[in-house]
Amino acid sequence: MQKRLDYLVYVLVRLFICVAQAIRMETGQLLADWLAWLACDVLRLRSKVVDENLQHAFPELDPAERRRLARRMWRHLLLLVLEVAHVPRKIHQTNWRKYVHLRNVTPLMRAFLDDRPLVLVTGHFFGNFEVGGYLLGLLGFPTHSVARTLDNKYLNDFLERFRGATGQHLIPKNGGYDQILEVLGRGGTMAFLADQAAGPKGCWVDFFGRPASTYKAIALLALEHDAPIAVCYARRLDRPMHFEMVVSEIIDPRDTKGEVATVKDLTQWYTKRLEEAIRIDPDQYWWVHRRWKDTRGPRGRTAQKAAA
């Protein structure tokens, strides 16, 4: 029974993608505007979480300004869904320059061509983190990223085929550590979404002036495998399906002269670069999740403030 239900969900998702691909981007943009208003102002989805996050990150904004920013965030999210459906059919090796502008990518290309492993760090930017990995694969630079295996096998296989078409390889979040070591051991590239809460045992760093738990593994892997870390993001420009791929900065553990030599130092370094990118276009960031969850209790929070 569950297998049949999973297949039905898979068929519905494929039908939704077919409909999305049939919609002109201009029509999709108008639809995204309306749905963003519905999500933000009528249904008020995750409104409390979004407003609390924005109030902390941008205390200078009044409630009306935060509401407008939240509405734009939903619009970017909806455009992301539409673009993901269109990207494989529209962006190819011969025309990608029509849709994507590259900025500060020369250091990254050098790192790709080196025989050392490379760690890419990005965040949940709605404009559009899926396109970033797709384009790198299209340009001949395959990446590996960690993702939770979906319970629905049909959807999981479809997602792997979609990302694998241009060389984006998925490693399961549970039980995939050996695969990560194998990729880095042969000089490959690992890409991580580095802005998710890591729980009470994570590495606590400053993010928008507030302690945020961040996964230690990224910095640990970079130090253990002598791998440079590149902070990258894809920013949507003035219209859908047009992006700027930006390499914010690259740090090489060999060249820091001990200034950024620990797990916490490296984690704080790339977290700060992500914050700088978010401040440029805050409406293109995922404000719907609780990035600053602190489950350590009053003692833990007090100790964290004292340590800071």
C-alpha positions as a LaTeX table, in Angstrom:
\begin{tabular}{lrrr}
\hline
Residue & $x$ (\AA) & $y$ (\AA) & $z$ (\AA) \\
\hline
Met1 & 0.00 & 0.00 & 0.00 \\
Gln2 & 2.76 & 2.45 & 0.95 \\
Lys3 & 4.60 & 1.68 & $-2.29$ \\
Arg4 & 1.50 & 2.56 & $-4.32$ \\
Leu5 & 0.97 & 5.75 & $-2.33$ \\
Asp6 & 4.60 & 6.77 & $-2.88$ \\
Tyr7 & 4.23 & 6.17 & $-6.61$ \\
Leu8 & 1.05 & 8.26 & $-6.71$ \\
Val9 & 2.85 & 11.15 & $-5.00$ \\
Tyr10 & 5.70 & 10.77 & $-7.49$ \\
Val11 & 3.26 & 10.94 & $-10.43$ \\
Leu12 & 1.62 & 14.07 & $-8.98$ \\
Val13 & 5.02 & 15.75 & $-8.57$ \\
Arg14 & 5.94 & 14.90 & $-12.16$ \\
Leu15 & 2.62 & 16.32 & $-13.35$ \\
Phe16 & 3.26 & 19.50 & $-11.36$ \\
Ile17 & 6.68 & 19.83 & $-13.01$ \\
Cys18 & 5.10 & 19.37 & $-16.46$ \\
Val19 & 2.60 & 22.15 & $-15.70$ \\
Ala20 & 5.38 & 24.40 & $-14.37$ \\
Gln21 & 7.43 & 23.82 & $-17.53$ \\
Ala22 & 4.43 & 24.78 & $-19.65$ \\
Ile23 & 4.07 & 28.15 & $-17.89$ \\
Arg24 & 5.91 & 31.08 & $-19.45$ \\
Met25 & 8.34 & 32.71 & $-17.04$ \\
Glu26 & 6.50 & 36.03 & $-17.32$ \\
Thr27 & 3.25 & 34.32 & $-16.32$ \\
Gly28 & 5.07 & 32.48 & $-13.55$ \\
Gln29 & 6.39 & 35.77 & $-12.20$ \\
Leu30 & 2.85 & 37.17 & $-11.90$ \\
Leu31 & 1.70 & 33.93 & $-10.29$ \\
Ala32 & 4.60 & 34.07 & $-7.80$ \\
Asp33 & 3.61 & 37.65 & $-6.84$ \\
Trp34 & 0.05 & 36.54 & $-6.07$ \\
Leu35 & 1.05 & 33.38 & $-4.21$ \\
Ala36 & 3.62 & 35.32 & $-2.17$ \\
Trp37 & 0.88 & 37.71 & $-1.05$ \\
Leu38 & $-1.31$ & 34.72 & $-0.20$ \\
Ala39 & 1.43 & 32.97 & 1.81 \\
Cys40 & 2.62 & 36.07 & 3.64 \\
Asp41 & $-0.44$ & 38.25 & 4.17 \\
Val42 & $-3.38$ & 35.82 & 4.15 \\
Leu43 & $-2.17$ & 32.41 & 5.30 \\
Arg44 & 0.73 & 33.97 & 7.26 \\
Leu45 & 2.88 & 30.86 & 6.85 \\
Arg46 & 5.72 & 30.76 & 9.39 \\
Ser47 & 5.03 & 34.47 & 9.93 \\
Lys48 & 6.10 & 34.50 & 13.58 \\
Val49 & 9.44 & 32.78 & 12.86 \\
Val50 & 10.16 & 34.97 & 9.84 \\
Asp51 & 9.34 & 38.19 & 11.68 \\
Glu52 & 11.41 & 37.23 & 14.75 \\
Asn53 & 14.40 & 36.40 & 12.55 \\
Leu54 & 14.13 & 39.64 & 10.58 \\
Gln55 & 13.59 & 41.70 & 13.73 \\
His56 & 16.81 & 40.34 & 15.15 \\
Ala57 & 18.88 & 40.54 & 11.96 \\
Phe58 & 17.62 & 43.99 & 10.95 \\
Pro59 & 16.42 & 45.81 & 14.08 \\
Glu60 & 16.26 & 49.09 & 12.15 \\
Leu61 & 13.29 & 47.86 & 10.08 \\
Asp62 & 9.77 & 48.69 & 11.25 \\
Pro63 & 6.98 & 46.05 & 11.12 \\
Ala64 & 5.70 & 47.22 & 7.72 \\
Glu65 & 9.20 & 47.00 & 6.21 \\
Arg66 & 9.69 & 43.52 & 7.66 \\
Arg67 & 6.35 & 42.41 & 6.18 \\
Arg68 & 7.35 & 43.69 & 2.72 \\
Leu69 & 10.70 & 41.91 & 2.97 \\
Ala70 & 8.96 & 38.69 & 4.04 \\
Arg71 & 6.60 & 38.94 & 1.05 \\
Arg72 & 9.56 & 39.35 & $-1.31$ \\
Met73 & 11.20 & 36.32 & 0.32 \\
Trp74 & 8.16 & 34.17 & $-0.48$ \\
Arg75 & 8.19 & 35.48 & $-4.03$ \\
His76 & 11.82 & 34.41 & $-4.46$ \\
Leu77 & 11.04 & 30.97 & $-3.01$ \\
Leu78 & 8.19 & 30.44 & $-5.46$ \\
Leu79 & 10.34 & 31.61 & $-8.36$ \\
Leu80 & 12.99 & 29.09 & $-7.30$ \\
Val81 & 10.47 & 26.26 & $-7.65$ \\
Leu82 & 9.47 & 27.45 & $-11.10$ \\
Glu83 & 13.07 & 27.93 & $-12.23$ \\
Val84 & 14.14 & 24.47 & $-11.08$ \\
Ala85 & 11.51 & 23.04 & $-13.43$ \\
His86 & 12.74 & 25.18 & $-16.35$ \\
Val87 & 16.52 & 25.08 & $-15.89$ \\
Pro88 & 17.27 & 21.69 & $-17.52$ \\
Arg89 & 15.34 & 22.71 & $-20.64$ \\
Lys90 & 16.62 & 26.27 & $-20.94$ \\
Ile91 & 20.24 & 26.42 & $-19.75$ \\
His92 & 22.76 & 24.43 & $-21.80$ \\
Gln93 & 26.48 & 24.44 & $-22.53$ \\
Thr94 & 25.98 & 26.70 & $-25.56$ \\
Asn95 & 23.76 & 29.39 & $-24.01$ \\
Trp96 & 24.47 & 29.55 & $-20.27$ \\
Arg97 & 26.04 & 33.03 & $-20.63$ \\
Lys98 & 22.59 & 34.32 & $-21.59$ \\
Tyr99 & 21.30 & 33.43 & $-18.12$ \\
Val100 & 24.26 & 33.47 & $-15.74$ \\
His101 & 26.85 & 36.17 & $-15.03$ \\
Leu102 & 30.03 & 35.10 & $-13.24$ \\
Arg103 & 31.76 & 37.32 & $-10.67$ \\
Asn104 & 35.15 & 36.76 & $-9.05$ \\
Val105 & 35.32 & 33.13 & $-10.22$ \\
Thr106 & 38.97 & 33.05 & $-11.36$ \\
Pro107 & 40.31 & 31.92 & $-7.95$ \\
Leu108 & 37.67 & 29.20 & $-7.84$ \\
Met109 & 38.57 & 27.92 & $-11.32$ \\
Arg110 & 42.21 & 27.70 & $-10.23$ \\
Ala111 & 41.16 & 25.72 & $-7.16$ \\
Phe112 & 39.09 & 23.36 & $-9.32$ \\
Leu113 & 42.06 & 22.75 & $-11.63$ \\
Asp114 & 44.40 & 22.06 & $-8.72$ \\
Asp115 & 44.91 & 18.46 & $-7.61$ \\
Arg116 & 43.89 & 19.28 & $-4.03$ \\
Pro117 & 40.38 & 18.67 & $-2.65$ \\
Leu118 & 38.01 & 21.63 & $-2.43$ \\
Val119 & 35.17 & 22.53 & $-0.07$ \\
Leu120 & 32.35 & 24.77 & $-1.34$ \\
Val121 & 30.17 & 26.53 & 1.21 \\
Thr122 & 26.87 & 28.22 & 0.46 \\
Gly123 & 23.54 & 28.92 & 2.13 \\
His124 & 19.82 & 28.78 & 1.45 \\
Phe125 & 19.67 & 31.61 & $-1.04$ \\
Phe126 & 16.45 & 31.55 & $-3.04$ \\
Gly127 & 18.12 & 32.99 & $-6.00$ \\
Asn128 & 19.12 & 30.12 & $-6.61$ \\
Phe129 & 21.31 & 27.55 & $-4.82$ \\
Glu130 & 20.11 & 24.74 & $-7.11$ \\
Val131 & 21.26 & 26.64 & $-10.20$ \\
Gly132 & 24.76 & 27.07 & $-8.75$ \\
Gly133 & 25.38 & 23.33 & $-8.57$ \\
Tyr134 & 23.72 & 22.77 & $-11.95$ \\
Leu135 & 25.97 & 25.30 & $-13.70$ \\
Leu136 & 29.18 & 23.97 & $-12.14$ \\
Gly137 & 28.32 & 20.52 & $-13.42$ \\
Leu138 & 27.47 & 21.98 & $-16.83$ \\
Leu139 & 30.91 & 23.62 & $-16.96$ \\
Gly140 & 32.62 & 20.32 & $-16.22$ \\
Phe141 & 33.26 & 20.73 & $-12.50$ \\
Pro142 & 31.35 & 17.92 & $-10.76$ \\
Thr143 & 30.46 & 18.36 & $-7.10$ \\
His144 & 29.24 & 16.13 & $-4.30$ \\
Ser145 & 26.77 & 17.32 & $-1.71$ \\
Val146 & 25.16 & 15.80 & 1.35 \\
Ala147 & 21.38 & 15.41 & 1.46 \\
Arg148 & 18.86 & 13.44 & 3.48 \\
Thr149 & 17.53 & 10.47 & 1.54 \\
Leu150 & 13.82 & 10.95 & 0.87 \\
Asp151 & 11.46 & 8.35 & 2.29 \\
Asn152 & 9.74 & 8.19 & $-1.11$ \\
Lys153 & 12.12 & 6.09 & $-3.23$ \\
Tyr154 & 10.58 & 7.25 & $-6.52$ \\
Leu155 & 11.04 & 10.92 & $-5.66$ \\
Asn156 & 14.53 & 10.29 & $-4.28$ \\
Asp157 & 15.62 & 8.52 & $-7.48$ \\
Phe158 & 14.11 & 11.30 & $-9.60$ \\
Leu159 & 15.96 & 13.98 & $-7.61$ \\
Glu160 & 19.23 & 12.08 & $-7.97$ \\
Arg161 & 18.72 & 11.79 & $-11.74$ \\
Phe162 & 17.94 & 15.51 & $-12.00$ \\
Arg163 & 21.04 & 16.58 & $-10.11$ \\
Gly164 & 23.26 & 13.87 & $-11.55$ \\
Ala165 & 22.50 & 14.87 & $-15.16$ \\
Thr166 & 25.27 & 17.48 & $-15.07$ \\
Gly167 & 27.54 & 15.92 & $-12.47$ \\
Gln168 & 25.95 & 16.86 & $-9.15$ \\
His169 & 26.30 & 13.77 & $-6.99$ \\
Leu170 & 24.34 & 13.23 & $-3.77$ \\
Ile171 & 25.73 & 11.57 & $-0.68$ \\
Pro172 & 23.21 & 10.37 & 1.94 \\
Lys173 & 23.25 & 12.35 & 5.18 \\
Asn174 & 23.04 & 9.18 & 7.23 \\
Gly175 & 25.87 & 6.73 & 6.61 \\
Gly176 & 27.63 & 8.76 & 3.94 \\
Tyr177 & 30.72 & 9.81 & 5.89 \\
Asp178 & 33.00 & 7.27 & 4.22 \\
Gln179 & 31.89 & 8.54 & 0.81 \\
Ile180 & 32.78 & 12.09 & 1.83 \\
Leu181 & 36.26 & 10.94 & 2.87 \\
Glu182 & 36.64 & 9.09 & $-0.44$ \\
Val183 & 35.72 & 12.22 & $-2.46$ \\
Leu184 & 38.14 & 14.45 & $-0.58$ \\
Gly185 & 40.82 & 11.75 & $-0.55$ \\
Arg186 & 40.94 & 11.69 & $-4.36$ \\
Gly187 & 40.96 & 15.49 & $-4.67$ \\
Gly188 & 37.23 & 15.94 & $-5.37$ \\
Thr189 & 34.85 & 18.76 & $-4.46$ \\
Met190 & 32.35 & 18.69 & $-1.59$ \\
Ala191 & 29.58 & 21.31 & $-1.44$ \\
Phe192 & 27.73 & 22.09 & 1.79 \\
Leu193 & 24.73 & 24.18 & 2.79 \\
Ala194 & 26.31 & 25.68 & 5.88 \\
Asp195 & 23.50 & 27.69 & 7.47 \\
Gln196 & 21.51 & 25.04 & 9.30 \\
Ala197 & 21.20 & 24.76 & 13.08 \\
Ala198 & 23.48 & 22.00 & 14.38 \\
Gly199 & 21.99 & 21.55 & 17.84 \\
Pro200 & 23.57 & 21.98 & 21.29 \\
Lys201 & 26.77 & 20.10 & 20.33 \\
Gly202 & 27.52 & 22.26 & 17.30 \\
Cys203 & 30.18 & 24.94 & 16.97 \\
Trp204 & 28.74 & 28.17 & 18.34 \\
Val205 & 29.68 & 31.22 & 16.26 \\
Asp206 & 28.35 & 34.72 & 15.75 \\
Phe207 & 25.68 & 35.14 & 13.05 \\
Phe208 & 24.02 & 38.56 & 12.80 \\
Gly209 & 25.29 & 39.37 & 16.30 \\
Arg210 & 23.75 & 36.29 & 17.92 \\
Pro211 & 25.19 & 32.83 & 18.81 \\
Ala212 & 24.27 & 30.23 & 16.19 \\
Ser213 & 25.08 & 26.52 & 16.32 \\
Thr214 & 26.91 & 25.42 & 13.17 \\
Tyr215 & 28.15 & 22.01 & 12.04 \\
Lys216 & 31.81 & 21.37 & 12.86 \\
Ala217 & 32.34 & 18.84 & 10.06 \\
Ile218 & 32.97 & 21.39 & 7.30 \\
Ala219 & 35.94 & 23.00 & 9.01 \\
Leu220 & 37.21 & 19.65 & 10.32 \\
Leu221 & 37.20 & 18.13 & 6.84 \\
Ala222 & 38.96 & 21.15 & 5.34 \\
Leu223 & 41.71 & 21.05 & 7.98 \\
Glu224 & 42.18 & 17.28 & 7.87 \\
His225 & 42.34 & 17.16 & 4.06 \\
Asp226 & 44.26 & 20.41 & 3.48 \\
Ala227 & 41.34 & 21.71 & 1.40 \\
Pro228 & 40.63 & 25.37 & 0.58 \\
Ile229 & 37.15 & 26.62 & 1.46 \\
Ala230 & 35.27 & 28.74 & $-1.08$ \\
Val231 & 32.13 & 30.67 & $-0.10$ \\
Cys232 & 29.80 & 30.92 & $-3.11$ \\
Tyr233 & 26.25 & 31.92 & $-3.82$ \\
Ala234 & 23.89 & 32.47 & $-6.75$ \\
Arg235 & 21.94 & 35.73 & $-6.67$ \\
Arg236 & 18.82 & 36.29 & $-8.77$ \\
Leu237 & 19.05 & 39.45 & $-10.84$ \\
Asp238 & 16.24 & 41.74 & $-11.96$ \\
Arg239 & 14.18 & 39.00 & $-13.64$ \\
Pro240 & 13.59 & 35.25 & $-13.27$ \\
Met241 & 16.07 & 32.80 & $-14.82$ \\
His242 & 18.86 & 35.38 & $-14.73$ \\
Phe243 & 21.52 & 34.96 & $-12.05$ \\
Glu244 & 24.85 & 36.18 & $-10.83$ \\
Met245 & 27.14 & 33.45 & $-9.54$ \\
Val246 & 29.50 & 34.97 & $-6.99$ \\
Val247 & 32.61 & 33.63 & $-5.30$ \\
Ser248 & 32.64 & 35.68 & $-2.13$ \\
Glu249 & 36.08 & 34.60 & $-0.91$ \\
Ile250 & 38.40 & 31.61 & $-0.70$ \\
Ile251 & 40.53 & 30.70 & 2.29 \\
Asp252 & 43.43 & 28.24 & 2.12 \\
Pro253 & 44.51 & 26.61 & 5.41 \\
Arg254 & 48.10 & 26.76 & 4.13 \\
Asp255 & 48.11 & 30.54 & 3.80 \\
Thr256 & 46.44 & 31.76 & 6.97 \\
Lys257 & 49.67 & 31.81 & 9.01 \\
Gly258 & 47.82 & 30.50 & 12.04 \\
Glu259 & 45.26 & 33.32 & 12.01 \\
Val260 & 42.38 & 31.00 & 11.04 \\
Ala261 & 43.72 & 27.68 & 12.23 \\
Thr262 & 41.00 & 26.14 & 14.39 \\
Val263 & 37.59 & 24.64 & 13.68 \\
Lys264 & 35.87 & 27.59 & 15.36 \\
Asp265 & 37.99 & 30.13 & 13.47 \\
Leu266 & 37.17 & 28.59 & 10.09 \\
Thr267 & 33.49 & 28.16 & 10.97 \\
Gln268 & 33.25 & 31.79 & 12.07 \\
Trp269 & 35.09 & 32.89 & 8.91 \\
Tyr270 & 32.69 & 31.31 & 6.42 \\
Thr271 & 29.63 & 32.16 & 8.55 \\
Lys272 & 30.66 & 35.82 & 8.42 \\
Arg273 & 31.06 & 35.63 & 4.62 \\
Leu274 & 27.56 & 34.16 & 4.35 \\
Glu275 & 26.17 & 36.94 & 6.53 \\
Glu276 & 27.80 & 39.55 & 4.30 \\
Ala277 & 26.18 & 37.97 & 1.23 \\
Ile278 & 22.77 & 37.83 & 2.91 \\
Arg279 & 22.96 & 41.52 & 3.83 \\
Ile280 & 23.33 & 42.38 & 0.14 \\
Asp281 & 19.97 & 40.76 & $-0.74$ \\
Pro282 & 18.15 & 39.80 & 2.47 \\
Asp283 & 14.91 & 39.05 & 0.61 \\
Gln284 & 16.66 & 36.19 & $-1.21$ \\
Tyr285 & 17.48 & 34.33 & 2.01 \\
Trp286 & 15.58 & 31.53 & 3.77 \\
Trp287 & 14.20 & 33.27 & 6.89 \\
Val288 & 11.60 & 30.56 & 7.53 \\
His289 & 13.78 & 28.25 & 9.61 \\
Arg290 & 14.95 & 28.73 & 13.19 \\
Arg291 & 18.62 & 29.35 & 12.55 \\
Trp292 & 19.19 & 30.54 & 16.11 \\
Lys293 & 17.64 & 27.62 & 17.98 \\
Asp294 & 19.37 & 27.38 & 21.35 \\
Thr295 & 18.42 & 24.19 & 23.21 \\
Arg296 & 21.27 & 24.27 & 25.70 \\
Gly297 & 19.16 & 25.81 & 28.47 \\
Pro298 & 19.83 & 28.97 & 30.52 \\
Arg299 & 23.21 & 27.77 & 31.77 \\
Gly300 & 24.48 & 27.07 & 28.31 \\
Arg301 & 23.35 & 30.43 & 26.98 \\
Thr302 & 24.89 & 32.24 & 29.92 \\
Ala303 & 28.17 & 30.42 & 29.41 \\
Gln304 & 28.10 & 31.22 & 25.70 \\
Lys305 & 27.63 & 34.95 & 26.41 \\
Ala306 & 30.47 & 34.85 & 28.93 \\
Ala307 & 32.76 & 33.14 & 26.44 \\
Ala308 & 31.95 & 35.73 & 23.78 \\
\hline
\end{tabular}
